[in-house]
Short mmCIF file of C-alpha atoms in Angstrom, two decimals:
data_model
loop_
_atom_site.label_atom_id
_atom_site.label_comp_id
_atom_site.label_asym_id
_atom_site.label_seq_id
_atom_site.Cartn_x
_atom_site.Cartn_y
_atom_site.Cartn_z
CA UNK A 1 -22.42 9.09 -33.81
CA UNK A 2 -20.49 8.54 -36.91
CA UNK A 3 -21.62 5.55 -39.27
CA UNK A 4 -19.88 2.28 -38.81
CA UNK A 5 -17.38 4.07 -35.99
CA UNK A 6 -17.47 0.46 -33.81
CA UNK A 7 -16.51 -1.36 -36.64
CA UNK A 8 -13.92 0.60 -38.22
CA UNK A 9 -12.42 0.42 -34.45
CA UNK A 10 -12.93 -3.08 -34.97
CA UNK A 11 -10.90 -3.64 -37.95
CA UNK A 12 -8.21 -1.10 -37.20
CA UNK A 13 -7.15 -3.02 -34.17
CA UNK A 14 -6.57 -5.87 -35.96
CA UNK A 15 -4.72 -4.11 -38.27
CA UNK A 16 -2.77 -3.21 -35.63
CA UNK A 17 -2.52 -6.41 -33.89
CA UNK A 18 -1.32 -7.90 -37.03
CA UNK A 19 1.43 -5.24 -37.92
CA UNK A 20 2.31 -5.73 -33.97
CA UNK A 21 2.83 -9.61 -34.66
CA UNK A 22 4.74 -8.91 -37.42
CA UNK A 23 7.19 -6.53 -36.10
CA UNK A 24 7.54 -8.21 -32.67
CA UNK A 25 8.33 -11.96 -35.25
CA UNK A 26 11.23 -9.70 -37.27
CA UNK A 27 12.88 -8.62 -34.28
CA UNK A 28 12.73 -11.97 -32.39
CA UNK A 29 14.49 -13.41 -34.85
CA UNK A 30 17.48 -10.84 -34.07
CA UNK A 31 17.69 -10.80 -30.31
CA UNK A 32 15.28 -13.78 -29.20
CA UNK A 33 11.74 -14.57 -28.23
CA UNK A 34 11.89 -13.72 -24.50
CA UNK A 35 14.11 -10.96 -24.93
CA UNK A 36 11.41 -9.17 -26.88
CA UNK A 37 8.83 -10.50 -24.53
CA UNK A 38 10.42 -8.74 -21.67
CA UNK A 39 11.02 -5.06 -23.66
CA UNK A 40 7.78 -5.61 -25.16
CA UNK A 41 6.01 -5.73 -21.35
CA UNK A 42 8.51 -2.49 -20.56
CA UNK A 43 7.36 -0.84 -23.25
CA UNK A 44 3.73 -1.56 -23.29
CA UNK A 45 3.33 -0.03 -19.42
CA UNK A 46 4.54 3.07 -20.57
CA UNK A 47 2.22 2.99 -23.49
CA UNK A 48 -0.91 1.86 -21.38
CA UNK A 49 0.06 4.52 -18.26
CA UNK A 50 -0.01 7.67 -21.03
CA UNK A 51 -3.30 6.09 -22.42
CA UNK A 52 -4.61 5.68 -18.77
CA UNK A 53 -3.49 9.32 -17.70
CA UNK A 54 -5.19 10.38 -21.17
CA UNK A 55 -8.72 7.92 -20.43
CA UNK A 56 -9.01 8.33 -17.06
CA UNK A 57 -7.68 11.24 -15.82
CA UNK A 58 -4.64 9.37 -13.88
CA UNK A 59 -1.84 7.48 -14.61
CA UNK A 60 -2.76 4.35 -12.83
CA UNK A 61 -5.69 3.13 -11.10
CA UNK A 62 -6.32 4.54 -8.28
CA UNK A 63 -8.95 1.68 -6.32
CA UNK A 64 -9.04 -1.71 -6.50
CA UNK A 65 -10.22 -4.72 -4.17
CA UNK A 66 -7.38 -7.81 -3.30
CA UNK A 67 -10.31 -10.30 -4.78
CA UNK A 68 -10.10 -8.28 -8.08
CA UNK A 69 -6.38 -8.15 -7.89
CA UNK A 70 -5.74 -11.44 -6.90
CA UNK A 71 -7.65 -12.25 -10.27
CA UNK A 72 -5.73 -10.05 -12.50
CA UNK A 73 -2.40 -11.47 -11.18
CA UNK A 74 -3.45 -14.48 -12.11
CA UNK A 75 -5.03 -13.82 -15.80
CA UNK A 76 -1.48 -11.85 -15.86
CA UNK A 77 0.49 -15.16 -14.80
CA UNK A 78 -1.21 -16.91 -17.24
CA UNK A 79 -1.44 -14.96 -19.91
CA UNK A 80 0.85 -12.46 -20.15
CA UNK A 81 3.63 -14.17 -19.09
CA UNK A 82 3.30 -18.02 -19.79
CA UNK A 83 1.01 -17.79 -22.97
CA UNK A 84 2.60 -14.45 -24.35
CA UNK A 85 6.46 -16.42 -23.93
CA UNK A 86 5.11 -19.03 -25.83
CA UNK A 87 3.26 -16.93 -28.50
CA UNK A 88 6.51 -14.99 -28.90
CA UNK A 89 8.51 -17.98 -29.18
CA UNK A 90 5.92 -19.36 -32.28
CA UNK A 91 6.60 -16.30 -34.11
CA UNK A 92 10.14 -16.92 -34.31
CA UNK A 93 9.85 -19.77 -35.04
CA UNK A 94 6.94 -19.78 -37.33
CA UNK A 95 6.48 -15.91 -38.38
CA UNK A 96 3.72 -13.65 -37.71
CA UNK A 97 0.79 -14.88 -40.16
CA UNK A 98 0.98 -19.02 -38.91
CA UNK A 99 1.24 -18.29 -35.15
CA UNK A 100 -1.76 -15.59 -35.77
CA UNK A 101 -3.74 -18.36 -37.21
CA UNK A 102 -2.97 -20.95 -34.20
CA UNK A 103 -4.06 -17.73 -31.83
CA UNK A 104 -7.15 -17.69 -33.73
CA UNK A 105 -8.40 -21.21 -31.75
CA UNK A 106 -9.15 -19.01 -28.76
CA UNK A 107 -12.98 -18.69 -29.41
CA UNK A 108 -13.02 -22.04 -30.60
CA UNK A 109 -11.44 -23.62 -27.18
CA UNK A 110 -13.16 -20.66 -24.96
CA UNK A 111 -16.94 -21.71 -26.71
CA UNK A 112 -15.77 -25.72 -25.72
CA UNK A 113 -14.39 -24.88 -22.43
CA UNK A 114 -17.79 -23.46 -21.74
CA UNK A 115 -19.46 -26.16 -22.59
CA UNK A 116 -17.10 -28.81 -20.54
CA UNK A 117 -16.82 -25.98 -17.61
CA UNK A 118 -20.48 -24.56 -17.12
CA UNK A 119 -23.07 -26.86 -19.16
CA UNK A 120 -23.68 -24.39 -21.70
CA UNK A 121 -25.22 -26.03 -24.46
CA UNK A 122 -23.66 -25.51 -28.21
CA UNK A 123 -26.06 -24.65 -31.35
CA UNK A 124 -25.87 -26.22 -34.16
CA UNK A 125 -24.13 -22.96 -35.90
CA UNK A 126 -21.67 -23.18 -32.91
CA UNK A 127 -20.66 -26.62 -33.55
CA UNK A 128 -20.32 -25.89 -37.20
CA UNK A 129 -18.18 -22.92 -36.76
CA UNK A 130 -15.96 -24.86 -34.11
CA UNK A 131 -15.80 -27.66 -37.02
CA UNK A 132 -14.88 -25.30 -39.87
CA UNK A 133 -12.33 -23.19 -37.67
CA UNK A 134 -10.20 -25.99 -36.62
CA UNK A 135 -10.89 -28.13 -39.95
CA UNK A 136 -8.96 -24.71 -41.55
CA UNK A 137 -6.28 -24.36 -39.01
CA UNK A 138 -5.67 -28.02 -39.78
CA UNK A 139 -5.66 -27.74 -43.61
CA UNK A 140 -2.49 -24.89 -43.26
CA UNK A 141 -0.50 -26.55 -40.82
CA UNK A 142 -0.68 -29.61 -42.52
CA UNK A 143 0.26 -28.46 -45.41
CA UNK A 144 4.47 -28.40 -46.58
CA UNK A 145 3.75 -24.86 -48.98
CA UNK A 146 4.24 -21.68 -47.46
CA UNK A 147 6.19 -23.21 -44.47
CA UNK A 148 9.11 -21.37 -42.98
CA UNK A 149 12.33 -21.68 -44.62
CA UNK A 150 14.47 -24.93 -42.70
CA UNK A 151 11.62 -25.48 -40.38
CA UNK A 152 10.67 -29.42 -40.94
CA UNK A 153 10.03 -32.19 -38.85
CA UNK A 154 10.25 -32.10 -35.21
CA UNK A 155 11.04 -28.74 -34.69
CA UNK A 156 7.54 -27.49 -36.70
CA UNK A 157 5.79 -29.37 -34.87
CA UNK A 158 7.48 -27.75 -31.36
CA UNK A 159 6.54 -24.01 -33.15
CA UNK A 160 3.12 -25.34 -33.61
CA UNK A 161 2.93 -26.48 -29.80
CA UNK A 162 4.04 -23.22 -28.80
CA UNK A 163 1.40 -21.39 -30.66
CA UNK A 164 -1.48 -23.76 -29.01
CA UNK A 165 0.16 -22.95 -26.14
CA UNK A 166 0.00 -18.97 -26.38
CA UNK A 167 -3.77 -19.52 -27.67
CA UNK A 168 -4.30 -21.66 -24.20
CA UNK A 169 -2.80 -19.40 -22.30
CA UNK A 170 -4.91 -16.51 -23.51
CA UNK A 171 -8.18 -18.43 -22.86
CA UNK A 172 -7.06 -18.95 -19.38
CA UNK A 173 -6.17 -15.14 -19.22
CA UNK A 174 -9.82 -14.06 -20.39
CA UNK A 175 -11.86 -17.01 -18.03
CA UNK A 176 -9.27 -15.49 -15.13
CA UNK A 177 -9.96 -12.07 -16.29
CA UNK A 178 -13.49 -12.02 -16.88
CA UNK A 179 -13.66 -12.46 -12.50
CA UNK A 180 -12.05 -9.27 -11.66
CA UNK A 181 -14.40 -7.59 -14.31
CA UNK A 182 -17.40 -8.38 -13.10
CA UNK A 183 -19.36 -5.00 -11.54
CA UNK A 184 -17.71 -2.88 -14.72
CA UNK A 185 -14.74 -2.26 -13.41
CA UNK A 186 -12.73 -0.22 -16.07
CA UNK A 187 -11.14 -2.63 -18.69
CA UNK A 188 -8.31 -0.27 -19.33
CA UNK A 189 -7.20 -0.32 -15.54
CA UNK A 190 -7.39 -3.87 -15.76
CA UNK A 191 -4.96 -4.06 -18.81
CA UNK A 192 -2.70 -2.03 -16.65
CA UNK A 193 -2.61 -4.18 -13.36
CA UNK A 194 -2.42 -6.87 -15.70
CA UNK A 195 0.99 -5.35 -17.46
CA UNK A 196 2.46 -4.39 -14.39
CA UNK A 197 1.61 -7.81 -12.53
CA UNK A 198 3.66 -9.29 -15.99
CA UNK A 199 6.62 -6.18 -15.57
CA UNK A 200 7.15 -7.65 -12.43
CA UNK A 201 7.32 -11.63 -12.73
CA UNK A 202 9.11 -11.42 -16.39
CA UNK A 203 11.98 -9.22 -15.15
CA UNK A 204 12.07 -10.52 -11.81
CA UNK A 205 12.54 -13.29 -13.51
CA UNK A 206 15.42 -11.63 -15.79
CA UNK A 207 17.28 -10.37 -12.98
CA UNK A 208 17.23 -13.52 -10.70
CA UNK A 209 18.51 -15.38 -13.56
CA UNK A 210 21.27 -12.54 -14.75
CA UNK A 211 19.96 -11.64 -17.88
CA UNK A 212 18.49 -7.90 -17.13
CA UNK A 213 21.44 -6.00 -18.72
CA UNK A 214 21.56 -8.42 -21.69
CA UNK A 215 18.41 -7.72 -22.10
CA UNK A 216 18.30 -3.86 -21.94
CA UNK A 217 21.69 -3.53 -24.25
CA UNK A 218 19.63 -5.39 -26.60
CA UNK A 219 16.17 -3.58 -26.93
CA UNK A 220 18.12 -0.39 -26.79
CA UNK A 221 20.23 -1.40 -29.83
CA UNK A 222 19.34 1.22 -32.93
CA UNK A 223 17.76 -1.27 -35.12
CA UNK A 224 15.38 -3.03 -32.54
CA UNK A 225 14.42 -0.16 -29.43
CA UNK A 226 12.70 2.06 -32.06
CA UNK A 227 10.83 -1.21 -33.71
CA UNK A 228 9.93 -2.45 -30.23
CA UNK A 229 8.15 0.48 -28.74
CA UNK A 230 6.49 0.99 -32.38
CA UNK A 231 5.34 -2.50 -31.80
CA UNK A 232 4.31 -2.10 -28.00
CA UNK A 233 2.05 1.09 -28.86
CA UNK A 234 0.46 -0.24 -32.10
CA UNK A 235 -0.69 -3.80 -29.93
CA UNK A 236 -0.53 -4.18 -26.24
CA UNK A 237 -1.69 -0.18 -26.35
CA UNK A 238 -3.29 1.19 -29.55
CA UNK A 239 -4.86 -2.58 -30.43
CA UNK A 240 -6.22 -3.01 -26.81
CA UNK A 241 -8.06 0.34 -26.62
CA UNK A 242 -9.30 -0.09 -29.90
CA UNK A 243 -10.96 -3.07 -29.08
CA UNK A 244 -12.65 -1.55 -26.04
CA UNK A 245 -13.64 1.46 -28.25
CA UNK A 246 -15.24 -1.49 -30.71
CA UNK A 247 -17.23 -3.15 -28.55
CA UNK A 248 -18.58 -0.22 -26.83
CA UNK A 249 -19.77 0.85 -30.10
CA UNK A 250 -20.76 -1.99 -32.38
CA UNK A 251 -22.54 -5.49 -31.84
CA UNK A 252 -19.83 -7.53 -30.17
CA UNK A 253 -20.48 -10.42 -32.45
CA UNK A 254 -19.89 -8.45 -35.41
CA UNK A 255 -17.15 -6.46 -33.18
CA UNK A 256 -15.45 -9.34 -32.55
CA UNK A 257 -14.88 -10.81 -35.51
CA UNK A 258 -13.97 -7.94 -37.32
CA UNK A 259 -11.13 -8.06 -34.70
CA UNK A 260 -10.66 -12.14 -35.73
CA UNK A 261 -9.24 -10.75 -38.93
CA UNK A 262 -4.67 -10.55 -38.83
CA UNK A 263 -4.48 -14.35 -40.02
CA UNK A 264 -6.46 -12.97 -43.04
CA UNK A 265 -4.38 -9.46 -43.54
CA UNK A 266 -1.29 -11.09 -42.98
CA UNK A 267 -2.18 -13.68 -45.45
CA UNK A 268 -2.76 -10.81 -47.81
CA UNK A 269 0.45 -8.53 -47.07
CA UNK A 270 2.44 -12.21 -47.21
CA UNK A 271 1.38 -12.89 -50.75
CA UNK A 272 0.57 -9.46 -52.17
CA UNK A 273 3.51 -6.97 -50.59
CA UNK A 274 5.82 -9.76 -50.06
CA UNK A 275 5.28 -11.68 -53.08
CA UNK A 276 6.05 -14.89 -50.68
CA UNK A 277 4.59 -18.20 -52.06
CA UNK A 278 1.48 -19.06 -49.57
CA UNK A 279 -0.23 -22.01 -51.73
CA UNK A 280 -4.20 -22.00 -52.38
CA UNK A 281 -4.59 -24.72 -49.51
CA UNK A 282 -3.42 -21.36 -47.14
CA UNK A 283 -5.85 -19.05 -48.20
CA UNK A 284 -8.49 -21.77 -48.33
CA UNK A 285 -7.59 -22.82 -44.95
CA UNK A 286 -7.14 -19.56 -43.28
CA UNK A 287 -10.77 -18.42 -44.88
CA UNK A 288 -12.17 -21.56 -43.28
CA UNK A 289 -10.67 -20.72 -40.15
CA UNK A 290 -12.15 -16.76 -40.06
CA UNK A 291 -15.57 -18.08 -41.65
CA UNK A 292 -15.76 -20.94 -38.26
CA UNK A 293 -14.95 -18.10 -35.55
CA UNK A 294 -17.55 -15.95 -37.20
CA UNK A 295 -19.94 -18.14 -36.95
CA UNK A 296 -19.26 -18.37 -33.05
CA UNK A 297 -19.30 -15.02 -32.87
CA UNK A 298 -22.47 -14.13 -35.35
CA UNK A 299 -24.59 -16.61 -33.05
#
């Protein structure tokens, strides 16, 4: 096996995940959050049913049981379509590297739901990284540098709802998910059901309400189709199988939080490539909030 092959998995898909966030946050701003959402979903099935063909030797999966579908439906409900519209909604209306950092409470809230849901009893090194990651995340958004331009009052507050909302909706999506796993059924056929399941409701949804053609004229426009399957294959695709490829090879604690890692590269790419003014109180916070989920994940 080649040296340190889990971990460079590891920290290419969050490379990936955060060049996904940021291209998916540019071209909401042109055609709108759900609009994106919806060719996003489009695009990743395609993506994930050429991976799946590649993988498994089919395009789809071919056996599953109604317990473990009724499952993935529902991590799909609430994750794919109710946390990702919110998440997609943040990064319009926060950008890429804040909305990243809000999605980086999901350990934190997973390791307390835990302990509410199922007794499990927290370390000390637990409760320390739960106190340093949200101590961090509270340290940025509290802060008035680095901001979005025009985004004050009220309506920051709203983006930063939205992004606890995504990060909810993605720990319900992994509790719902973790069900319909159980037995080792194929993670990559489950991000497929998943995507379809989401397909289905978001453009149902498009179509009952009348905006299906708006919505197709505008992820087929020049400057956003190309950008939007770039960003489908890179994240819901690319990032997701990465991840798999990680954990399979690496220790998942060290796996995982390799994979914690976009608020910290987009931090980087914000103030180095952009030259964008991010504040010390940023990096300090967002280094607080990757040093508390390590801890949770190091335990």
């Amino acid at each position: 096996m080649i040296p340190f092959f889990g971990e460079a998995a590891a920290f290419t898909a969050a490379f990936a995940w955060a060049m996904s966030s940021m291209i998916f946050s540019n071209i909401g701003g042109k055609v709108g959050a759900q609009t994106v959402n919806r060719g996003r979903l489009a695009c990743s099935i395609t993506c994930l049913t050429i991976l799946h063909w590649v993988i498994e030797g089919q395009p789809w999966p071919s056996s599953v049981t109604w317990e473990q579908f009724g499952w993935l439906s529902l991590s799909s409900v609430l994750g794919l379509v109710i946390g990702d519209a919110m998440l997609f909604q943040a990064f319009v209306m926060l950008g890429a590297r804040l909305s990243m950092l809000l999605m980086s409470t999901v350990p934190i809230m997973g390791t307390v739901l835990a302990w509410f849901l199922f007794d499990e009893v927290l370390s000390l090194q637990e409760m320390s990284g739960i106190a340093l990651g949200v101590g961090g995340i509270l340290l940025v958004i509290l802060m008035k540098k680095g901001r979005p331009v025009g985004l004050e009052g009220r309506n920051y507050v709203i983006g930063i709802l939205f992004g606890l909302g995504g990060a909810i909706g993605q720990v319900a999506n992994l509790i719902t998910a973790k069900y319909a796993l159980i037995g080792g059924y194929s993670a990559l056929s489950a991000t497929w059901i998943r995507t379809l399941v989401a397909v289905v409701v978001m453009w149902g949804i498009a179509i009952a309400m009348g905006r299906a053609r708006r919505t197709i004229v505008a992820c087929t426009a020049r400057d956003v189709g190309k950008w939007l399957m770039l960003g489908a294959f890179i994240g819901p695709a690319l990032g997701v199988w990465l991840s798999m490829v990680a954990v399979q090879n690496a220790n998942v604690g060290i796996a995982s939080t390799l994979m914690a890692l976009p608020p910290v590269l987009l931090i980087v790419y914000e103030g180095l490539v952009l030259r964008r003014p991010v504040g010390l109180q940023a990096v300090i916070g967002t280094a607080m909030a990757f040093g508390g989920v390590a801890l949770l994940f190091l335990t």
